[in-house]
Amino acid sequence: MTQTSDTPPDHAVPELFADGVLDVGFGNGMVRIDLFSLSAVRRDANGQPLPALRQRVVMSLPGFLSALQAMEGMRRQLEQAGVLPPPAARAAPPAE
């Protein structure tokens, strides 16, 4: 992203950490993406942290499709850089 006079400085933009996506839904023309992080206090029967809903991102369908395209572009860049294995390697069943 190019810095413009309208872009706030980095320290003025709040950041949100999420361990992942808990749910994605569509209703009333909007896509709702629920983000989670692992709870520091809630645990399952095995003592593992449970996911806790932290934030919901609500996007128009065009906005969601644009975000999806941007994420697909990042996935391709990560594959090309060797950070992620190619799709065929991720889809292969584990060797026995």
PDB file of C-alpha atoms in Angstrom:
ATOM      1  CA  MET A   1       0.000   0.000   0.000  1.00  0.00           C
ATOM      2  CA  THR A   2       1.278   3.432  -0.858  1.00  0.00           C
ATOM      3  CA  GLN A   3       1.373   6.063   1.862  1.00  0.00           C
ATOM      4  CA  THR A   4      -0.838   9.042   1.042  1.00  0.00           C
ATOM      5  CA  SER A   5      -1.668  12.180   2.944  1.00  0.00           C
ATOM      6  CA  ASP A   6      -4.961  10.527   3.997  1.00  0.00           C
ATOM      7  CA  THR A   7      -3.280   7.386   5.368  1.00  0.00           C
ATOM      8  CA  PRO A   8      -2.883   7.509   9.162  1.00  0.00           C
ATOM      9  CA  PRO A   9       0.515   6.664  10.646  1.00  0.00           C
ATOM     10  CA  ASP A  10       1.053   3.012  11.598  1.00  0.00           C
ATOM     11  CA  HIS A  11       0.758   3.688  15.328  1.00  0.00           C
ATOM     12  CA  ALA A  12      -2.743   5.154  14.811  1.00  0.00           C
ATOM     13  CA  VAL A  13      -4.210   2.015  13.199  1.00  0.00           C
ATOM     14  CA  PRO A  14      -5.424  -0.575  15.735  1.00  0.00           C
ATOM     15  CA  GLU A  15      -4.366  -4.170  15.126  1.00  0.00           C
ATOM     16  CA  LEU A  16      -6.326  -7.294  15.941  1.00  0.00           C
ATOM     17  CA  PHE A  17      -4.778 -10.715  16.454  1.00  0.00           C
ATOM     18  CA  ALA A  18      -6.790 -13.839  15.643  1.00  0.00           C
ATOM     19  CA  ASP A  19      -5.771 -17.492  15.744  1.00  0.00           C
ATOM     20  CA  GLY A  20      -8.275 -18.172  12.985  1.00  0.00           C
ATOM     21  CA  VAL A  21     -11.784 -18.037  11.609  1.00  0.00           C
ATOM     22  CA  LEU A  22     -14.484 -19.610  13.756  1.00  0.00           C
ATOM     23  CA  ASP A  23     -17.353 -19.229  11.298  1.00  0.00           C
ATOM     24  CA  VAL A  24     -18.351 -17.533   8.068  1.00  0.00           C
ATOM     25  CA  GLY A  25     -21.982 -16.737   7.347  1.00  0.00           C
ATOM     26  CA  PHE A  26     -24.051 -14.880   4.808  1.00  0.00           C
ATOM     27  CA  GLY A  27     -27.285 -13.034   5.567  1.00  0.00           C
ATOM     28  CA  ASN A  28     -29.079  -9.864   4.553  1.00  0.00           C
ATOM     29  CA  GLY A  29     -26.585  -9.401   1.728  1.00  0.00           C
ATOM     30  CA  MET A  30     -23.568  -9.298   4.046  1.00  0.00           C
ATOM     31  CA  VAL A  31     -20.765 -11.783   4.769  1.00  0.00           C
ATOM     32  CA  ARG A  32     -19.982 -12.185   8.470  1.00  0.00           C
ATOM     33  CA  ILE A  33     -16.604 -13.593   9.480  1.00  0.00           C
ATOM     34  CA  ASP A  34     -16.176 -14.538  13.141  1.00  0.00           C
ATOM     35  CA  LEU A  35     -12.563 -14.425  14.314  1.00  0.00           C
ATOM     36  CA  PHE A  36     -11.299 -16.344  17.330  1.00  0.00           C
ATOM     37  CA  SER A  37      -8.283 -16.613  19.539  1.00  0.00           C
ATOM     38  CA  LEU A  38      -7.493 -19.331  22.009  1.00  0.00           C
ATOM     39  CA  SER A  39      -8.791 -18.630  25.498  1.00  0.00           C
ATOM     40  CA  ALA A  40      -6.328 -18.085  28.298  1.00  0.00           C
ATOM     41  CA  VAL A  41      -8.821 -19.410  30.872  1.00  0.00           C
ATOM     42  CA  ARG A  42     -11.315 -21.757  29.165  1.00  0.00           C
ATOM     43  CA  ARG A  43     -10.026 -25.279  28.524  1.00  0.00           C
ATOM     44  CA  ASP A  44     -11.446 -28.528  27.190  1.00  0.00           C
ATOM     45  CA  ALA A  45     -11.404 -31.876  29.035  1.00  0.00           C
ATOM     46  CA  ASN A  46      -7.814 -32.472  27.860  1.00  0.00           C
ATOM     47  CA  GLY A  47      -6.614 -29.095  29.154  1.00  0.00           C
ATOM     48  CA  GLN A  48      -6.327 -27.563  25.686  1.00  0.00           C
ATOM     49  CA  PRO A  49      -7.386 -23.909  25.262  1.00  0.00           C
ATOM     50  CA  LEU A  50     -10.830 -23.429  23.737  1.00  0.00           C
ATOM     51  CA  PRO A  51     -11.509 -20.992  20.904  1.00  0.00           C
ATOM     52  CA  ALA A  52     -13.148 -17.756  22.006  1.00  0.00           C
ATOM     53  CA  LEU A  53     -14.969 -15.400  19.640  1.00  0.00           C
ATOM     54  CA  ARG A  54     -13.075 -12.098  19.575  1.00  0.00           C
ATOM     55  CA  GLN A  55     -14.366 -10.035  16.681  1.00  0.00           C
ATOM     56  CA  ARG A  56     -16.787 -10.164  13.777  1.00  0.00           C
ATOM     57  CA  VAL A  57     -15.908  -8.676  10.411  1.00  0.00           C
ATOM     58  CA  VAL A  58     -18.975  -7.761   8.340  1.00  0.00           C
ATOM     59  CA  MET A  59     -18.406  -7.152   4.642  1.00  0.00           C
ATOM     60  CA  SER A  60     -20.464  -6.526   1.561  1.00  0.00           C
ATOM     61  CA  LEU A  61     -20.339  -9.341  -0.983  1.00  0.00           C
ATOM     62  CA  PRO A  62     -18.099  -7.293  -3.335  1.00  0.00           C
ATOM     63  CA  GLY A  63     -15.835  -6.439  -0.398  1.00  0.00           C
ATOM     64  CA  PHE A  64     -15.627 -10.098   0.615  1.00  0.00           C
ATOM     65  CA  LEU A  65     -14.790 -11.182  -2.950  1.00  0.00           C
ATOM     66  CA  SER A  66     -12.078  -8.507  -3.114  1.00  0.00           C
ATOM     67  CA  ALA A  67     -10.633  -9.692   0.231  1.00  0.00           C
ATOM     68  CA  LEU A  68     -10.760 -13.300  -0.945  1.00  0.00           C
ATOM     69  CA  GLN A  69      -8.853 -12.359  -4.100  1.00  0.00           C
ATOM     70  CA  ALA A  70      -6.233 -10.537  -2.010  1.00  0.00           C
ATOM     71  CA  MET A  71      -5.817 -13.569   0.289  1.00  0.00           C
ATOM     72  CA  GLU A  72      -5.493 -15.915  -2.683  1.00  0.00           C
ATOM     73  CA  GLY A  73      -2.760 -13.639  -4.021  1.00  0.00           C
ATOM     74  CA  MET A  74      -0.942 -13.817  -0.686  1.00  0.00           C
ATOM     75  CA  ARG A  75      -1.293 -17.625  -0.648  1.00  0.00           C
ATOM     76  CA  ARG A  76       0.334 -17.802  -4.099  1.00  0.00           C
ATOM     77  CA  GLN A  77       3.173 -15.511  -2.967  1.00  0.00           C
ATOM     78  CA  LEU A  78       3.777 -17.690   0.108  1.00  0.00           C
ATOM     79  CA  GLU A  79       3.864 -20.813  -2.083  1.00  0.00           C
ATOM     80  CA  GLN A  80       6.314 -19.180  -4.502  1.00  0.00           C
ATOM     81  CA  ALA A  81       8.531 -18.138  -1.588  1.00  0.00           C
ATOM     82  CA  GLY A  82       8.523 -21.712  -0.235  1.00  0.00           C
ATOM     83  CA  VAL A  83       6.751 -20.713   2.988  1.00  0.00           C
ATOM     84  CA  LEU A  84       3.755 -22.897   2.074  1.00  0.00           C
ATOM     85  CA  PRO A  85       3.956 -26.187   0.214  1.00  0.00           C
ATOM     86  CA  PRO A  86       2.178 -26.340  -3.153  1.00  0.00           C
ATOM     87  CA  PRO A  87      -1.546 -27.255  -3.068  1.00  0.00           C
ATOM     88  CA  ALA A  88      -0.925 -30.836  -4.229  1.00  0.00           C
ATOM     89  CA  ALA A  89       1.399 -31.461  -1.281  1.00  0.00           C
ATOM     90  CA  ARG A  90      -1.124 -30.035   1.211  1.00  0.00           C
ATOM     91  CA  ALA A  91      -3.956 -32.202  -0.186  1.00  0.00           C
ATOM     92  CA  ALA A  92      -1.962 -35.450  -0.211  1.00  0.00           C
ATOM     93  CA  PRO A  93      -2.999 -37.999   2.439  1.00  0.00           C
ATOM     94  CA  PRO A  94      -0.420 -38.629   5.156  1.00  0.00           C
ATOM     95  CA  ALA A  95       2.040 -41.441   4.459  1.00  0.00           C
ATOM     96  CA  GLU A  96       1.501 -44.542   6.533  1.00  0.00           C
TER      97      GLU A  96
END
